[in-house]
Structures are given as structure tokens and as C-alpha cells.
Amino acid sequence: MRKTWHAALPLALILGGTLGLAACGSDPAPAPQAEEAPVVMKAGQWGLTRKTTGYNTPTVTPAEYQEALKQIDEEKLCIAIDKDGLPDANAIAGKEGTECSYKDKMARKGRLIATMSCKSGAGTSEIAVEGNYTADTLTLGTTMTRTEGGKPVLRTTHDLTGTREGDCPAAP
């Protein structure tokens, strides 16, 4: 009888330990996290305000610099949003360039960081853009460097703010 008891004891300990371990590892799996909805700007009629915060040329005078800092441009325009959820590059560039396109871009969770390339007079302009946006607002900082013949001739910085005002007016 003793031999049977001693032989059964290790088996009971092994099975009991295994069952005990199984119970420890049987916590329920954590619930999957809900993904945040992406922040996407809406196309439509926007009111934009562009305030000059910096102006530099090789020959700028202090008076010209101070005068440039007084510039605040306001415009209303219809802004299209591309397949990547980015606003039309020409709208962001304003008077800083034409035929603009994004060279690189990152738009995520309401944050935009991009570089645009544009034609500008007899040269080109490169515009760095960084800031925040929602479906109906934007607050961006821009830095534009215009080059002609491979030499920088103008650098400006602007604060660009905007609010979506509704759908674009119907074409006549």
C-alpha cells in the first residue's frame, strides 16, 4: 500500500502544478484598443490670413524689414484636398510661388510637416511648412527661400491661419 501511495504522490504534484500553472496564465486577453479616427481637412471655401514674420534679402534695409513685418494678407479661396488628405500646394504657397507641388510630406493626427517646390518669377522657391490642422482649421508656419541662378535672393517667413467657411460657390 505504501508503494502505491508514494508512486501516486509525485503524479498528483505534477498534475496539480500543471493545473495551477494553467490557471495563472489564463488571464483574459486585453481588449483591442480602438484606433483614433484620422484627422482629415475638408475641401471647400476657406478664409486664409498670412502674416509676414520675417523678410530677408541680401540688400534689405532695417526700414524695409520693418515695413515687411506689417504685411497681413487675407484671402478667400476654394481649396481642394488631394488623395493624401493634403491641401492644394498653391493655396498654401499664396504669392510665394506658382505651379507648386509637395516634394515630401507627412500628415498625421492633425500635424503637417512638408516641403514644397514652386516656380517663382525668374527662379524657384522652396517652402517648408509645419503646423497643425483640423477638418475646419489650420495653423501653419512657412519659410520660403527663393533662388535665382542658384543663389538665394529672398527668404520670408509667415504665420498662416485658416478657417473653412463652407462649400465652394457653384461655378456660374
PDB file of C-alpha atoms in Angstrom:
ATOM      1  CA  MET A   1       0.000   0.000   0.000  1.00  0.00           C
ATOM      2  CA  ARG A   2       2.824   2.311   0.829  1.00  0.00           C
ATOM      3  CA  LYS A   3       4.365   1.836  -2.563  1.00  0.00           C
ATOM      4  CA  THR A   4       1.149   2.811  -4.291  1.00  0.00           C
ATOM      5  CA  TRP A   5       0.806   5.970  -2.202  1.00  0.00           C
ATOM      6  CA  HIS A   6       4.392   7.070  -2.866  1.00  0.00           C
ATOM      7  CA  ALA A   7       4.009   6.439  -6.569  1.00  0.00           C
ATOM      8  CA  ALA A   8       0.757   8.423  -6.755  1.00  0.00           C
ATOM      9  CA  LEU A   9       2.094  11.411  -4.808  1.00  0.00           C
ATOM     10  CA  PRO A  10       4.550  12.680  -7.479  1.00  0.00           C
ATOM     11  CA  LEU A  11       1.879  12.280 -10.143  1.00  0.00           C
ATOM     12  CA  ALA A  12      -0.590  14.330  -8.092  1.00  0.00           C
ATOM     13  CA  LEU A  13       2.023  17.051  -7.518  1.00  0.00           C
ATOM     14  CA  ILE A  14       2.856  17.209 -11.214  1.00  0.00           C
ATOM     15  CA  LEU A  15      -0.783  17.359 -12.280  1.00  0.00           C
ATOM     16  CA  GLY A  16      -1.639  19.826  -9.549  1.00  0.00           C
ATOM     17  CA  GLY A  17       1.319  22.035 -10.519  1.00  0.00           C
ATOM     18  CA  THR A  18       0.372  21.911 -14.186  1.00  0.00           C
ATOM     19  CA  LEU A  19      -3.202  22.813 -13.449  1.00  0.00           C
ATOM     20  CA  GLY A  20      -2.038  25.564 -11.133  1.00  0.00           C
ATOM     21  CA  LEU A  21       0.207  26.991 -13.841  1.00  0.00           C
ATOM     22  CA  ALA A  22      -2.568  26.837 -16.406  1.00  0.00           C
ATOM     23  CA  ALA A  23      -4.774  28.864 -14.131  1.00  0.00           C
ATOM     24  CA  CYS A  24      -2.071  31.537 -13.702  1.00  0.00           C
ATOM     25  CA  GLY A  25      -1.678  32.041 -17.442  1.00  0.00           C
ATOM     26  CA  SER A  26      -5.379  32.114 -18.233  1.00  0.00           C
ATOM     27  CA  ASP A  27      -5.946  35.855 -17.740  1.00  0.00           C
ATOM     28  CA  PRO A  28      -8.297  37.135 -20.420  1.00  0.00           C
ATOM     29  CA  ALA A  29      -6.606  38.784 -23.414  1.00  0.00           C
ATOM     30  CA  PRO A  30      -6.660  42.588 -23.243  1.00  0.00           C
ATOM     31  CA  ALA A  31      -9.425  44.216 -25.246  1.00  0.00           C
ATOM     32  CA  PRO A  32      -8.213  45.657 -28.575  1.00  0.00           C
ATOM     33  CA  GLN A  33      -7.608  49.409 -28.483  1.00  0.00           C
ATOM     34  CA  ALA A  34      -9.953  51.489 -30.602  1.00  0.00           C
ATOM     35  CA  GLU A  35      -7.988  53.282 -33.335  1.00  0.00           C
ATOM     36  CA  GLU A  36      -8.201  57.050 -33.446  1.00  0.00           C
ATOM     37  CA  ALA A  37     -10.080  58.372 -36.439  1.00  0.00           C
ATOM     38  CA  PRO A  38      -7.692  60.165 -38.812  1.00  0.00           C
ATOM     39  CA  VAL A  39      -7.832  63.965 -38.936  1.00  0.00           C
ATOM     40  CA  VAL A  40      -8.675  64.984 -42.498  1.00  0.00           C
ATOM     41  CA  MET A  41      -9.033  68.544 -43.759  1.00  0.00           C
ATOM     42  CA  LYS A  42     -12.258  69.259 -45.629  1.00  0.00           C
ATOM     43  CA  ALA A  43     -12.235  70.735 -49.105  1.00  0.00           C
ATOM     44  CA  GLY A  44     -14.257  73.902 -49.560  1.00  0.00           C
ATOM     45  CA  GLN A  45     -14.255  77.674 -49.223  1.00  0.00           C
ATOM     46  CA  TRP A  46     -11.532  78.795 -46.811  1.00  0.00           C
ATOM     47  CA  GLY A  47     -10.562  82.155 -45.387  1.00  0.00           C
ATOM     48  CA  LEU A  48      -6.773  82.413 -45.041  1.00  0.00           C
ATOM     49  CA  THR A  49      -4.704  85.023 -43.200  1.00  0.00           C
ATOM     50  CA  ARG A  50      -0.986  85.219 -43.941  1.00  0.00           C
ATOM     51  CA  LYS A  51       1.099  87.399 -41.597  1.00  0.00           C
ATOM     52  CA  THR A  52       4.717  88.125 -42.523  1.00  0.00           C
ATOM     53  CA  THR A  53       7.025  87.327 -39.602  1.00  0.00           C
ATOM     54  CA  GLY A  54      10.375  87.542 -41.404  1.00  0.00           C
ATOM     55  CA  TYR A  55      11.790  89.101 -44.563  1.00  0.00           C
ATOM     56  CA  ASN A  56      15.398  88.946 -45.709  1.00  0.00           C
ATOM     57  CA  THR A  57      17.200  89.788 -48.935  1.00  0.00           C
ATOM     58  CA  PRO A  58      20.921  90.371 -49.495  1.00  0.00           C
ATOM     59  CA  THR A  59      20.242  94.137 -49.520  1.00  0.00           C
ATOM     60  CA  VAL A  60      17.297  94.565 -47.133  1.00  0.00           C
ATOM     61  CA  THR A  61      17.388  97.727 -45.034  1.00  0.00           C
ATOM     62  CA  PRO A  62      16.006  97.931 -41.487  1.00  0.00           C
ATOM     63  CA  ALA A  63      13.173 100.136 -42.768  1.00  0.00           C
ATOM     64  CA  GLU A  64      12.234  97.617 -45.488  1.00  0.00           C
ATOM     65  CA  TYR A  65      12.324  94.830 -42.937  1.00  0.00           C
ATOM     66  CA  GLN A  66      10.007  96.679 -40.559  1.00  0.00           C
ATOM     67  CA  GLU A  67       7.635  97.536 -43.403  1.00  0.00           C
ATOM     68  CA  ALA A  68       7.508  93.878 -44.481  1.00  0.00           C
ATOM     69  CA  LEU A  69       6.533  92.829 -40.952  1.00  0.00           C
ATOM     70  CA  LYS A  70       3.375  94.941 -41.235  1.00  0.00           C
ATOM     71  CA  GLN A  71       2.085  92.850 -44.147  1.00  0.00           C
ATOM     72  CA  ILE A  72      -1.036  90.834 -43.455  1.00  0.00           C
ATOM     73  CA  ASP A  73      -2.749  89.302 -46.471  1.00  0.00           C
ATOM     74  CA  GLU A  74      -6.264  87.903 -46.280  1.00  0.00           C
ATOM     75  CA  GLU A  75      -7.946  85.912 -48.996  1.00  0.00           C
ATOM     76  CA  LYS A  76     -10.886  83.619 -49.538  1.00  0.00           C
ATOM     77  CA  LEU A  77     -10.387  80.726 -51.877  1.00  0.00           C
ATOM     78  CA  CYS A  78     -11.663  77.315 -52.750  1.00  0.00           C
ATOM     79  CA  ILE A  79      -9.161  74.721 -51.517  1.00  0.00           C
ATOM     80  CA  ALA A  80      -9.073  71.189 -52.891  1.00  0.00           C
ATOM     81  CA  ILE A  81      -7.774  68.320 -50.752  1.00  0.00           C
ATOM     82  CA  ASP A  82      -5.676  65.664 -52.538  1.00  0.00           C
ATOM     83  CA  LYS A  83      -5.919  61.884 -52.177  1.00  0.00           C
ATOM     84  CA  ASP A  84      -3.418  62.005 -49.282  1.00  0.00           C
ATOM     85  CA  GLY A  85      -5.589  64.489 -47.366  1.00  0.00           C
ATOM     86  CA  LEU A  86      -3.299  67.465 -48.047  1.00  0.00           C
ATOM     87  CA  PRO A  87      -4.443  70.933 -49.090  1.00  0.00           C
ATOM     88  CA  ASP A  88      -3.644  72.247 -52.553  1.00  0.00           C
ATOM     89  CA  ALA A  89       0.032  73.307 -52.510  1.00  0.00           C
ATOM     90  CA  ASN A  90      -0.674  76.523 -54.460  1.00  0.00           C
ATOM     91  CA  ALA A  91      -3.174  77.634 -51.806  1.00  0.00           C
ATOM     92  CA  ILE A  92      -0.588  77.142 -49.064  1.00  0.00           C
ATOM     93  CA  ALA A  93       2.120  78.951 -51.078  1.00  0.00           C
ATOM     94  CA  GLY A  94      -0.022  82.034 -51.777  1.00  0.00           C
ATOM     95  CA  LYS A  95       2.055  84.723 -53.532  1.00  0.00           C
ATOM     96  CA  GLU A  96       5.297  82.887 -52.724  1.00  0.00           C
ATOM     97  CA  GLY A  97       5.111  80.688 -55.836  1.00  0.00           C
ATOM     98  CA  THR A  98       3.103  79.093 -58.635  1.00  0.00           C
ATOM     99  CA  GLU A  99       2.839  75.566 -60.021  1.00  0.00           C
ATOM    100  CA  CYS A 100       3.683  74.242 -56.564  1.00  0.00           C
ATOM    101  CA  SER A 101       3.981  70.589 -55.643  1.00  0.00           C
ATOM    102  CA  TYR A 102       4.850  68.679 -52.483  1.00  0.00           C
ATOM    103  CA  LYS A 103       8.424  67.326 -52.502  1.00  0.00           C
ATOM    104  CA  ASP A 104       7.995  65.492 -49.223  1.00  0.00           C
ATOM    105  CA  LYS A 105       5.168  65.425 -46.743  1.00  0.00           C
ATOM    106  CA  MET A 106       3.968  63.935 -43.501  1.00  0.00           C
ATOM    107  CA  ALA A 107       0.413  64.490 -42.326  1.00  0.00           C
ATOM    108  CA  ARG A 108      -0.683  62.564 -39.263  1.00  0.00           C
ATOM    109  CA  LYS A 109      -3.069  63.149 -36.381  1.00  0.00           C
ATOM    110  CA  GLY A 110      -3.594  66.792 -37.298  1.00  0.00           C
ATOM    111  CA  ARG A 111       0.094  67.600 -37.798  1.00  0.00           C
ATOM    112  CA  LEU A 112       1.566  68.630 -41.176  1.00  0.00           C
ATOM    113  CA  ILE A 113       5.265  68.791 -41.999  1.00  0.00           C
ATOM    114  CA  ALA A 114       6.118  69.281 -45.671  1.00  0.00           C
ATOM    115  CA  THR A 115       8.415  70.832 -48.238  1.00  0.00           C
ATOM    116  CA  MET A 116       7.020  72.292 -51.444  1.00  0.00           C
ATOM    117  CA  SER A 117       8.738  73.301 -54.662  1.00  0.00           C
ATOM    118  CA  CYS A 118       7.349  76.166 -56.763  1.00  0.00           C
ATOM    119  CA  LYS A 119       8.145  78.417 -59.685  1.00  0.00           C
ATOM    120  CA  SER A 120       8.758  81.994 -58.611  1.00  0.00           C
ATOM    121  CA  GLY A 121       9.472  84.804 -61.051  1.00  0.00           C
ATOM    122  CA  ALA A 122      12.798  84.160 -62.769  1.00  0.00           C
ATOM    123  CA  GLY A 123      13.664  81.429 -60.295  1.00  0.00           C
ATOM    124  CA  THR A 124      12.224  78.859 -57.949  1.00  0.00           C
ATOM    125  CA  SER A 125      11.063  78.832 -54.370  1.00  0.00           C
ATOM    126  CA  GLU A 126      11.195  76.110 -51.796  1.00  0.00           C
ATOM    127  CA  ILE A 127       8.693  76.387 -48.973  1.00  0.00           C
ATOM    128  CA  ALA A 128       8.974  74.494 -45.701  1.00  0.00           C
ATOM    129  CA  VAL A 129       5.611  74.104 -43.944  1.00  0.00           C
ATOM    130  CA  GLU A 130       4.946  72.950 -40.399  1.00  0.00           C
ATOM    131  CA  GLY A 131       1.886  73.167 -38.203  1.00  0.00           C
ATOM    132  CA  ASN A 132      -1.455  71.789 -37.140  1.00  0.00           C
ATOM    133  CA  TYR A 133      -4.838  71.311 -38.770  1.00  0.00           C
ATOM    134  CA  THR A 134      -8.319  70.013 -38.121  1.00  0.00           C
ATOM    135  CA  ALA A 135     -11.123  69.343 -40.581  1.00  0.00           C
ATOM    136  CA  ASP A 136     -12.065  73.047 -40.495  1.00  0.00           C
ATOM    137  CA  THR A 137      -8.963  74.985 -39.313  1.00  0.00           C
ATOM    138  CA  LEU A 138      -5.252  75.269 -39.961  1.00  0.00           C
ATOM    139  CA  THR A 139      -2.365  76.998 -38.206  1.00  0.00           C
ATOM    140  CA  LEU A 140       0.896  76.709 -40.119  1.00  0.00           C
ATOM    141  CA  GLY A 141       4.300  78.328 -40.175  1.00  0.00           C
ATOM    142  CA  THR A 142       6.005  78.683 -43.554  1.00  0.00           C
ATOM    143  CA  THR A 143       9.577  79.503 -44.541  1.00  0.00           C
ATOM    144  CA  MET A 144      10.189  80.320 -48.197  1.00  0.00           C
ATOM    145  CA  THR A 145      13.593  80.570 -49.876  1.00  0.00           C
ATOM    146  CA  ARG A 146      13.603  81.974 -53.422  1.00  0.00           C
ATOM    147  CA  THR A 147      16.636  81.290 -55.612  1.00  0.00           C
ATOM    148  CA  GLU A 148      17.621  82.720 -58.972  1.00  0.00           C
ATOM    149  CA  GLY A 149      20.618  81.371 -60.857  1.00  0.00           C
ATOM    150  CA  GLY A 150      21.327  79.048 -57.933  1.00  0.00           C
ATOM    151  CA  LYS A 151      21.686  81.922 -55.444  1.00  0.00           C
ATOM    152  CA  PRO A 152      19.202  82.774 -52.688  1.00  0.00           C
ATOM    153  CA  VAL A 153      17.606  86.175 -53.297  1.00  0.00           C
ATOM    154  CA  LEU A 154      14.786  86.231 -50.748  1.00  0.00           C
ATOM    155  CA  ARG A 155      13.731  84.435 -47.573  1.00  0.00           C
ATOM    156  CA  THR A 156      10.384  85.040 -45.906  1.00  0.00           C
ATOM    157  CA  THR A 157       8.532  83.504 -43.010  1.00  0.00           C
ATOM    158  CA  HIS A 158       4.798  83.648 -42.439  1.00  0.00           C
ATOM    159  CA  ASP A 159       2.169  82.564 -39.953  1.00  0.00           C
ATOM    160  CA  LEU A 160      -0.713  81.120 -41.944  1.00  0.00           C
ATOM    161  CA  THR A 161      -4.092  80.595 -40.311  1.00  0.00           C
ATOM    162  CA  GLY A 162      -7.296  79.496 -41.935  1.00  0.00           C
ATOM    163  CA  THR A 163     -10.895  78.566 -41.291  1.00  0.00           C
ATOM    164  CA  ARG A 164     -13.214  76.592 -43.529  1.00  0.00           C
ATOM    165  CA  GLU A 165     -16.262  78.737 -44.259  1.00  0.00           C
ATOM    166  CA  GLY A 166     -18.364  76.217 -46.149  1.00  0.00           C
ATOM    167  CA  ASP A 167     -18.675  74.647 -49.546  1.00  0.00           C
ATOM    168  CA  CYS A 168     -17.149  76.276 -52.605  1.00  0.00           C
ATOM    169  CA  PRO A 169     -19.510  78.561 -54.511  1.00  0.00           C
ATOM    170  CA  ALA A 170     -21.107  76.954 -57.556  1.00  0.00           C
ATOM    171  CA  ALA A 171     -19.443  77.837 -60.855  1.00  0.00           C
ATOM    172  CA  PRO A 172     -21.554  80.211 -62.968  1.00  0.00           C
TER     173      PRO A 172
END
